[in-house]
Short mmCIF file of C-alpha atoms and ligand atoms in Angstrom, two decimals:
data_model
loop_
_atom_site.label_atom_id
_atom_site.label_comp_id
_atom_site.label_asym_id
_atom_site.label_seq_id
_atom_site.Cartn_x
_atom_site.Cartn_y
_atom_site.Cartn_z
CA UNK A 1 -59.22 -21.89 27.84
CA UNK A 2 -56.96 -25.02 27.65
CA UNK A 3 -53.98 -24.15 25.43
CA UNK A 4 -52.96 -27.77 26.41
CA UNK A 5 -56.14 -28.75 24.42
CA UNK A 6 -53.84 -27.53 21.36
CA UNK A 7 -50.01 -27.58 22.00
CA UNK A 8 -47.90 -28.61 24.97
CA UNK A 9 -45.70 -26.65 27.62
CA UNK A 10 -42.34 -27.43 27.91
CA UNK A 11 -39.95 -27.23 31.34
CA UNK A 12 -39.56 -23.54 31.13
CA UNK A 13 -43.14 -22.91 30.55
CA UNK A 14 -42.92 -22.25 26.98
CA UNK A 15 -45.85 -23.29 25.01
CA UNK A 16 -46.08 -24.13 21.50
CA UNK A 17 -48.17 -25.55 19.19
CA UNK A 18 -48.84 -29.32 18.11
CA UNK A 19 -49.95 -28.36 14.24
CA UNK A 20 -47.14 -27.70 12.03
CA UNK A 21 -47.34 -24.66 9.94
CA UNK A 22 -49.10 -24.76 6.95
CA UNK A 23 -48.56 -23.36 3.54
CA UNK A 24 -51.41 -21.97 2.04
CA UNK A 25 -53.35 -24.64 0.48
CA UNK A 26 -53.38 -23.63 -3.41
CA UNK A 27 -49.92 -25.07 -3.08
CA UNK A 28 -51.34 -28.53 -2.67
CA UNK A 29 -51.98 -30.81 -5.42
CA UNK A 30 -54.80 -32.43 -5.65
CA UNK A 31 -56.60 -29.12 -4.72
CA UNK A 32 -58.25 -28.94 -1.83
CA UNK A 33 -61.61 -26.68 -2.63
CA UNK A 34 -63.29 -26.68 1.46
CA UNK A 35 -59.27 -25.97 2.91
CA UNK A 36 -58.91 -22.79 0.54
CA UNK A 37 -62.41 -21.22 1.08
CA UNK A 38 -61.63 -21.79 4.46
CA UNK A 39 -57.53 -19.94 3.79
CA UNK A 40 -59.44 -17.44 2.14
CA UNK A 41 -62.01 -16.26 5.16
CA UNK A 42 -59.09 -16.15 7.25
CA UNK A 43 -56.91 -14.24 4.55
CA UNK A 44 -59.56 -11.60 3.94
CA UNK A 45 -60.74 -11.43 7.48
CA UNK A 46 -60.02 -9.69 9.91
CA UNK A 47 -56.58 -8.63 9.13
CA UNK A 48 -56.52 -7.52 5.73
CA UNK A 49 -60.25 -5.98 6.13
CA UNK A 50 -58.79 -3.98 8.79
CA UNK A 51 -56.03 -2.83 6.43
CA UNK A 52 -58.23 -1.93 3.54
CA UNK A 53 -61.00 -0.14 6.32
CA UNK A 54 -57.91 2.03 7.58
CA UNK A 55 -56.66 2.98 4.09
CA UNK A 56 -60.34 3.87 2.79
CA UNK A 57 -60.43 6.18 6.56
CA UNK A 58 -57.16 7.43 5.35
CA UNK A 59 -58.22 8.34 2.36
CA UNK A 60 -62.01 9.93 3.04
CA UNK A 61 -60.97 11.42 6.80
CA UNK A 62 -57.56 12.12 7.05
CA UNK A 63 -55.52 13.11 4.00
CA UNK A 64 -55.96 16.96 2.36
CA UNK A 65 -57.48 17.36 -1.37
CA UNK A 66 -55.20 16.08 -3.63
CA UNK A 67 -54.00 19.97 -4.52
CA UNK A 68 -52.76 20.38 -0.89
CA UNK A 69 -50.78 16.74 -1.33
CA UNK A 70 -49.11 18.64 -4.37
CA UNK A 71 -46.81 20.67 -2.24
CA UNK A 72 -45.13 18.83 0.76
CA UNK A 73 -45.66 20.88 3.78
CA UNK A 74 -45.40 20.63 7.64
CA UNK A 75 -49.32 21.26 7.84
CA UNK A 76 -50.25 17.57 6.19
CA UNK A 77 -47.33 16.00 6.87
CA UNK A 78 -47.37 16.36 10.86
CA UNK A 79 -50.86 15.67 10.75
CA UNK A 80 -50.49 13.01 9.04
CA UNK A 81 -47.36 11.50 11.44
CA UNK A 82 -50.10 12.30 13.95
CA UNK A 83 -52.19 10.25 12.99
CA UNK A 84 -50.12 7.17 12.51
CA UNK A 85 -48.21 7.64 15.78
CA UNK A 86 -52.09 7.73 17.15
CA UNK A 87 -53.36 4.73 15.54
CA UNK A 88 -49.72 2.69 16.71
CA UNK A 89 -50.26 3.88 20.31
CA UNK A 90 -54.45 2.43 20.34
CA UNK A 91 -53.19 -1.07 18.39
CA UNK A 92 -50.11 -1.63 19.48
CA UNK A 93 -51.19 -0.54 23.06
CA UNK A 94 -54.15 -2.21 23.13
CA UNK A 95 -52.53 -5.10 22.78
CA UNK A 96 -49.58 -4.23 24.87
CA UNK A 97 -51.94 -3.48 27.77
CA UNK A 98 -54.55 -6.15 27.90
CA UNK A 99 -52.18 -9.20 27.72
CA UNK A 100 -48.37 -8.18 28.63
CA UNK A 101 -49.59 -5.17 31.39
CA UNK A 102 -52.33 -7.00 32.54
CA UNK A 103 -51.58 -10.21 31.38
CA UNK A 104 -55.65 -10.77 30.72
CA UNK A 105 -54.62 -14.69 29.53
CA UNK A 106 -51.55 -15.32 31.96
CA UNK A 107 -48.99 -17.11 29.61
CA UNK A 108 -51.90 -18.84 27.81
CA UNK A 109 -50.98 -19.89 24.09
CA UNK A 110 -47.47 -17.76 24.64
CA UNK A 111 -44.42 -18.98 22.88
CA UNK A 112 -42.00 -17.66 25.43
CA UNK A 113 -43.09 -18.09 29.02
CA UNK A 114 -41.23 -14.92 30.08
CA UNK A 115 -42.42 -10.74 29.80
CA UNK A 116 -40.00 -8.66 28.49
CA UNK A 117 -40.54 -6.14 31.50
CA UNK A 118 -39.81 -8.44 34.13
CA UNK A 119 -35.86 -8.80 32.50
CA UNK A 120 -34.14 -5.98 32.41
CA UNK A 121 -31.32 -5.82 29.82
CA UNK A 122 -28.63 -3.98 28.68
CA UNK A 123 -28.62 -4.31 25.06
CA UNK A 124 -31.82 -1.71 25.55
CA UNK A 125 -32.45 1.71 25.83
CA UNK A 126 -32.78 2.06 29.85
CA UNK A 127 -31.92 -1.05 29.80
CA UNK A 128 -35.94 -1.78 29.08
CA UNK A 129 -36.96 -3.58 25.89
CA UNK A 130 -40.61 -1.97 26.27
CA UNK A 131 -39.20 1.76 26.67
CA UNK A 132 -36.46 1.22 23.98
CA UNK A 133 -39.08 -0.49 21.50
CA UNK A 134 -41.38 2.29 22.22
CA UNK A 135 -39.04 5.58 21.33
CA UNK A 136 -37.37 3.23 18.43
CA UNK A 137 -40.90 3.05 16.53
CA UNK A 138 -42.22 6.47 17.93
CA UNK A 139 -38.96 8.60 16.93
CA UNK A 140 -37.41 6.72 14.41
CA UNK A 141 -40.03 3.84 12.71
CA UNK A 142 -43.32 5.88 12.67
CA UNK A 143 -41.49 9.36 11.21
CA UNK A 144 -39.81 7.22 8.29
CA UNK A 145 -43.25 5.31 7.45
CA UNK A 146 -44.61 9.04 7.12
CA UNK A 147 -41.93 9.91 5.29
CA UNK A 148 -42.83 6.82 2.30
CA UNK A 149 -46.47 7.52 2.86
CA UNK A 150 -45.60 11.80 1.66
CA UNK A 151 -43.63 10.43 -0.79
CA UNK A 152 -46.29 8.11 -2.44
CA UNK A 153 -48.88 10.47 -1.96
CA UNK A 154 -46.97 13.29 -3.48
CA UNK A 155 -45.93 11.69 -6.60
CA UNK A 156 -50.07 10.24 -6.91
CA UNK A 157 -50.83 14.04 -6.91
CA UNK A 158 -48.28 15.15 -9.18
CA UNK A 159 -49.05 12.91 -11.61
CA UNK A 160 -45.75 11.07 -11.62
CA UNK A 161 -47.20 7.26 -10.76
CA UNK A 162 -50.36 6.05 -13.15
CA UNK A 163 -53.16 6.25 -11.38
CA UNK A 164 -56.22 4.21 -11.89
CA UNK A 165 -59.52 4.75 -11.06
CA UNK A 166 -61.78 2.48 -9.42
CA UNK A 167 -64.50 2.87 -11.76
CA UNK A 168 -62.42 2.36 -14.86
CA UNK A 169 -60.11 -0.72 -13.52
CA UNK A 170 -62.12 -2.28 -11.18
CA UNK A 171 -60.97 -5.89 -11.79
CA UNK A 172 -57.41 -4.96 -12.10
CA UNK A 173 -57.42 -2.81 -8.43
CA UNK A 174 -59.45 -5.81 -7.02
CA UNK A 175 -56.57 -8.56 -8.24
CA UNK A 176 -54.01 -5.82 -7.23
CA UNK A 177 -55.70 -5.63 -3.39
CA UNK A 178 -56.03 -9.03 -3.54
CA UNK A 179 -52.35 -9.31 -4.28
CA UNK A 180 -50.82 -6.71 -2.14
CA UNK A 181 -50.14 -9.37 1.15
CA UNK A 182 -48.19 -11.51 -1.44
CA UNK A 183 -46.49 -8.19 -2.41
CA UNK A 184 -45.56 -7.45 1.08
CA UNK A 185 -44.15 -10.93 1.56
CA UNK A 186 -42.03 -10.48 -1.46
CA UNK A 187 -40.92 -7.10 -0.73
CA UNK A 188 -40.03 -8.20 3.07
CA UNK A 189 -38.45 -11.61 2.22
CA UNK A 190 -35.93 -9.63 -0.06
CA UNK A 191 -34.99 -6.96 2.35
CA UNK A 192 -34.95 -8.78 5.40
CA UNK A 193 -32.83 -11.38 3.72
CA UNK A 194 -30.28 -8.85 2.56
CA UNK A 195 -30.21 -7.06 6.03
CA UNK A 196 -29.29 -10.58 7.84
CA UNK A 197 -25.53 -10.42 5.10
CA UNK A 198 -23.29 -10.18 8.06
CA UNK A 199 -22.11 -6.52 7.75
CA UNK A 200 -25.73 -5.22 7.66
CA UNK A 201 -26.28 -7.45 10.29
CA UNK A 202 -24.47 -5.83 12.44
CA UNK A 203 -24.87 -2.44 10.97
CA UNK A 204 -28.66 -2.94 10.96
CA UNK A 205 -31.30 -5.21 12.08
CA UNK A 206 -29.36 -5.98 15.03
CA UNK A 207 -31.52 -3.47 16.39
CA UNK A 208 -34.63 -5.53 15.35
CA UNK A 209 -33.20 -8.59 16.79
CA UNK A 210 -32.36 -7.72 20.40
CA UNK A 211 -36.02 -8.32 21.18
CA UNK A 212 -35.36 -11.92 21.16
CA UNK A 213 -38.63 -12.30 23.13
CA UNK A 214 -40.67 -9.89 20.74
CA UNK A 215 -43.77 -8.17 22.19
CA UNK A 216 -46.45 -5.70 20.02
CA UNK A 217 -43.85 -2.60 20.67
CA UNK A 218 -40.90 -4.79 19.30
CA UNK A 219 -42.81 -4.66 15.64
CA UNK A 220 -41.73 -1.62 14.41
CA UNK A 221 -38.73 -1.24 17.03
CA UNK A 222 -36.08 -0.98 13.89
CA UNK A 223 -33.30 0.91 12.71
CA UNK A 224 -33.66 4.15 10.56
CA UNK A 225 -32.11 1.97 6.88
CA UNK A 226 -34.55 -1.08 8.00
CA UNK A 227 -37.60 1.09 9.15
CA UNK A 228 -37.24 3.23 5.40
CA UNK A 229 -36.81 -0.27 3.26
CA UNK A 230 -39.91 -2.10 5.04
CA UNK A 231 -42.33 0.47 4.76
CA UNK A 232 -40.90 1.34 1.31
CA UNK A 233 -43.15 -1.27 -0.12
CA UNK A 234 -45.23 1.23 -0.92
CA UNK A 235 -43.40 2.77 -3.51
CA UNK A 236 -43.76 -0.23 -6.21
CA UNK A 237 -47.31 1.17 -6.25
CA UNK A 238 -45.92 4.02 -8.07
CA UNK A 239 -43.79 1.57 -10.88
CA UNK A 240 -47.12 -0.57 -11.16
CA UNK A 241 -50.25 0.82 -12.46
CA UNK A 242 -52.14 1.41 -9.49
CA UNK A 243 -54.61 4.22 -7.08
CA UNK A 244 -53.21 5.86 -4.20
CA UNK A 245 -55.40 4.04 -1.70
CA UNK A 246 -54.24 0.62 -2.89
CA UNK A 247 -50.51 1.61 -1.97
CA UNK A 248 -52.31 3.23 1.76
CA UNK A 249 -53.15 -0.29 2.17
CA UNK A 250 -49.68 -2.07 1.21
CA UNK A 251 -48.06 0.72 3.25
CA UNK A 252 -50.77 -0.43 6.22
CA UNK A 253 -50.03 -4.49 5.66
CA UNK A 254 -46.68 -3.46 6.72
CA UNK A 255 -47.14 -0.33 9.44
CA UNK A 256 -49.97 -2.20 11.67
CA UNK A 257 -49.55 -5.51 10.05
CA UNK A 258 -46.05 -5.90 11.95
CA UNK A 259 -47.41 -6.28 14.81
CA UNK A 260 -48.75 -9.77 14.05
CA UNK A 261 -45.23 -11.31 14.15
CA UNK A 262 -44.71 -9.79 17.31
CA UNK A 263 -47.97 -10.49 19.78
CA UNK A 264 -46.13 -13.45 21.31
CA UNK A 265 -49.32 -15.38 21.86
CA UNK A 266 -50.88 -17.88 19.01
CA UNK A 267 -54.06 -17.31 19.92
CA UNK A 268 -56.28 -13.96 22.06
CA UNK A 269 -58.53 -15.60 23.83
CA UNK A 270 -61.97 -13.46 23.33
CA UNK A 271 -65.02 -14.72 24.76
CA UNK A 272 -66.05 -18.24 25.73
CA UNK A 273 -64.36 -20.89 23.64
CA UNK A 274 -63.63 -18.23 20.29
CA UNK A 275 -60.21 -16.99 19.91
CA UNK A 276 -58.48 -14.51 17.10
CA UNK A 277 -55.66 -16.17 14.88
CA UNK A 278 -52.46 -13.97 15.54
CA UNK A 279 -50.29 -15.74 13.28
CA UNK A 280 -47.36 -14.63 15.11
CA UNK A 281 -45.70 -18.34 15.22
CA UNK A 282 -43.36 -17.98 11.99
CA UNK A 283 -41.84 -15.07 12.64
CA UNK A 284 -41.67 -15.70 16.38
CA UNK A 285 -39.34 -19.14 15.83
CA UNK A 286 -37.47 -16.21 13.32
CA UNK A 287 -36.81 -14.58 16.64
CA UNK A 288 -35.65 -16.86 18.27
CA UNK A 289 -33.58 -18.91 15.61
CA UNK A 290 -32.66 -16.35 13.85
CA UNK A 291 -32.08 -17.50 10.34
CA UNK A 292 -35.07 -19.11 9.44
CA UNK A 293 -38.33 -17.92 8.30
CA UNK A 294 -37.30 -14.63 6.62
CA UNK A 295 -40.70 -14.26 5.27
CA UNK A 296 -44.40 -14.99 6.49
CA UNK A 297 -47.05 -17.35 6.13
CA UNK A 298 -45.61 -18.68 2.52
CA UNK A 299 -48.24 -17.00 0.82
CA UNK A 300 -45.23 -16.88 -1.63
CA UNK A 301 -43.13 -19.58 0.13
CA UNK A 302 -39.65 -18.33 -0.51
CA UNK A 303 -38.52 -19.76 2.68
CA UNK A 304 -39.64 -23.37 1.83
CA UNK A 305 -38.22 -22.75 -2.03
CA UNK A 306 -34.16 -21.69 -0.56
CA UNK A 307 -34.27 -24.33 2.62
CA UNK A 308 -35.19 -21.50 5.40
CA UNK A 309 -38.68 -22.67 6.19
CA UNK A 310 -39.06 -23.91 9.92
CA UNK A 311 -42.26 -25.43 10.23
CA UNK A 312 -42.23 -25.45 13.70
CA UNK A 313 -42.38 -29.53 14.09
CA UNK A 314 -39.36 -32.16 14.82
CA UNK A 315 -38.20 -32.62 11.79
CA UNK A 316 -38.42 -28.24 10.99
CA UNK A 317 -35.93 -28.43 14.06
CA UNK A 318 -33.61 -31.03 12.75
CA UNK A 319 -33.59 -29.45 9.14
CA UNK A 320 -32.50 -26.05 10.75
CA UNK A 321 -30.10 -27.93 12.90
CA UNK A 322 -28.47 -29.82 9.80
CA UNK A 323 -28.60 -26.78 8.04
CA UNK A 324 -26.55 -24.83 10.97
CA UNK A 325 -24.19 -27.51 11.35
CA UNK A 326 -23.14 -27.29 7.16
CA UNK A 327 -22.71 -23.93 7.77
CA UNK A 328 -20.31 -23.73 10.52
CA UNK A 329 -18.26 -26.58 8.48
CA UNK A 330 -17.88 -24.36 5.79
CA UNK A 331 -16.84 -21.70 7.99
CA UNK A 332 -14.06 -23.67 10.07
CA UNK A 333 -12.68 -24.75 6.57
CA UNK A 334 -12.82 -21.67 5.20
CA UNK A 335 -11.20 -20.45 8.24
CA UNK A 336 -8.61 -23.07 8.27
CA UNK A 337 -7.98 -22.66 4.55
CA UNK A 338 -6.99 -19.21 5.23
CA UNK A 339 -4.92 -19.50 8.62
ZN1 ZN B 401 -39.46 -9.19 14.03
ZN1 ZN B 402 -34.42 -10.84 11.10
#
């Protein structure tokens, strides 16, 4: 395909794309009925079905009888970490190996012209982003999303969380599904925000943020206080009315959803002219700015609401800019003020 057709390449080879970034269009007035049917296939589908598909096979295939789930033990539990670690490895891998191992659509619709494994670095494990990223989500990331998930599921059997049934609340449980991205948007926004205060910074998400050219294995590459507050968005399912395979699916936006910040490419090129949405762009210019775009698409558009919303046009760039430039002024006079 011609990613020309859609964005332009600059000197270095980076690509990027000529449409702005959108907010979701019920926050456009007049209403725009054909643009949100059209937000709406592409909310439901195929990201969020794939969410809701793996929480309903978590539910039916995977987990014990809700008697087991009463006790914690190593039996469920392992099998359980098992299965997650399985399900990251055939994603994430997947998508590892068909376009950064075998590079299946060259640098095609990718933001940063350059793969991770060809520049070796020190601020990694082995001095390999891909290795580092790797044992980060498989030793640290992965055991700590268990660790929420046994939780959750625990307290659902004990009785300690209300626990709808489908039958008896379907509405509610539908507008709760429906709501559960904007939930994880929230619930991200507000942690990630706190974790880029300078001390926590450092102490933190620094990890997150030495993949400044993010690949599928950088998504859950995090340290152990970020990787327990992320997935821990599934534990407001047990303060809100709710059913234990509604908070599967929260815990899933965030466990295999992170890896759509991360794929690098705008579009996957599948066969003849049709390509699958990645919706990687926001969080990639997050990346590689840093301190914009804390949240996601703006399905609740914090970032546009407090200034941090980078668009990805001109005039996104020269807002950032601006917004840099106040910043260090206030720091050289506060800096002065004190010397
Ligand atoms: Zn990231
Ligand atoms: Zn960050």
């Amino acid at each position: 395909m011609d990613d020309l057709k859609y964005g332009a390449r600059d000197k270095r080879g980076d690509w990027a794309p000529s449409a702005r970034l959108e907010l979701p269009p019920y926050w456009t007035w007049p209403p725009r009925p054909m643009a949100i049917l059209k937000w709406l296939a592409e909310y439901l589908f195929p990201w969020n079905a794939f969410h809701m598909a793996a929480a309903l096979a978590y539910w039916y295939l995977v987990l014990p009888d809700v008697a087991v789930m009463r006790t914690v033990s190593w039996g469920w539990t392992l099998r359980l970490y098992a299965v997650n670690a399985a399900a990251i490895l055939v994603l994430y891998g997947s998508i590892e190996l068909i376009y950064y191992a075998k590079r299946k659509q060259g640098t095609r619709f990718k933001f940063n012209a350059r793969f991770p494994a060809d520049h070796p670095s020190n601020v990694f494990w082995f001095k390999s982003q891909n290795i580092d990223n790797v044992l980060r989500s498989f030793l640290i990331s992965i055991p700590l999303w268990t660790v929420v998930e046994v939780l959750m599921l625990w307290c659902f059997a004990n009785g300690y969380a209300r626990w709808l049934g489908v039958a008896d609340h379907p509405v509610y449980l539908a507008a709760l599904a429906f709501a559960a991205p904007m939930i994880h948007e929230v619930h991200f926004f507000v942690v990630h925000r706190a974790i880029h205060s300078p001390l926590l910074y450092r102490w933190v998400h620094s990890v997150h943020h030495n993949s400044i050219n993010p690949s599928p294995w950088s998504s859950l590459s995090m340290h152990p206080v970020e990787a327990f507050l992320y997935h821990a968005v599934a534990l407001w399912h047990l303060v809100i009315p709710s059913n234990p395979i509604l908070a599967l699916f929260q815990l899933h936006i965030a466990g295999f959803g992170a890896v759509n910040g991360h794929i690098g490419f705008d579009k996957l090129e599948l066969a003849g002219e049709s390509t699958l949405e990645s919706h990687a762009y926001a969080h990639y210019l997050h990346h590689k700015y840093f301190e914009v775009n804390y949240g996601g698409d703006g399905l609740v558009p914090l970032d546009k609401w407090l200034g941090t919303w980078h668009d990805g046009s001109k005039e996104g760039e020269a807002r950032m800019n601006e917004r840099f430039r106040r910043k260090r002024d206030r720091l050289n006079a506060r800096r002065r003020a004190a010397a």
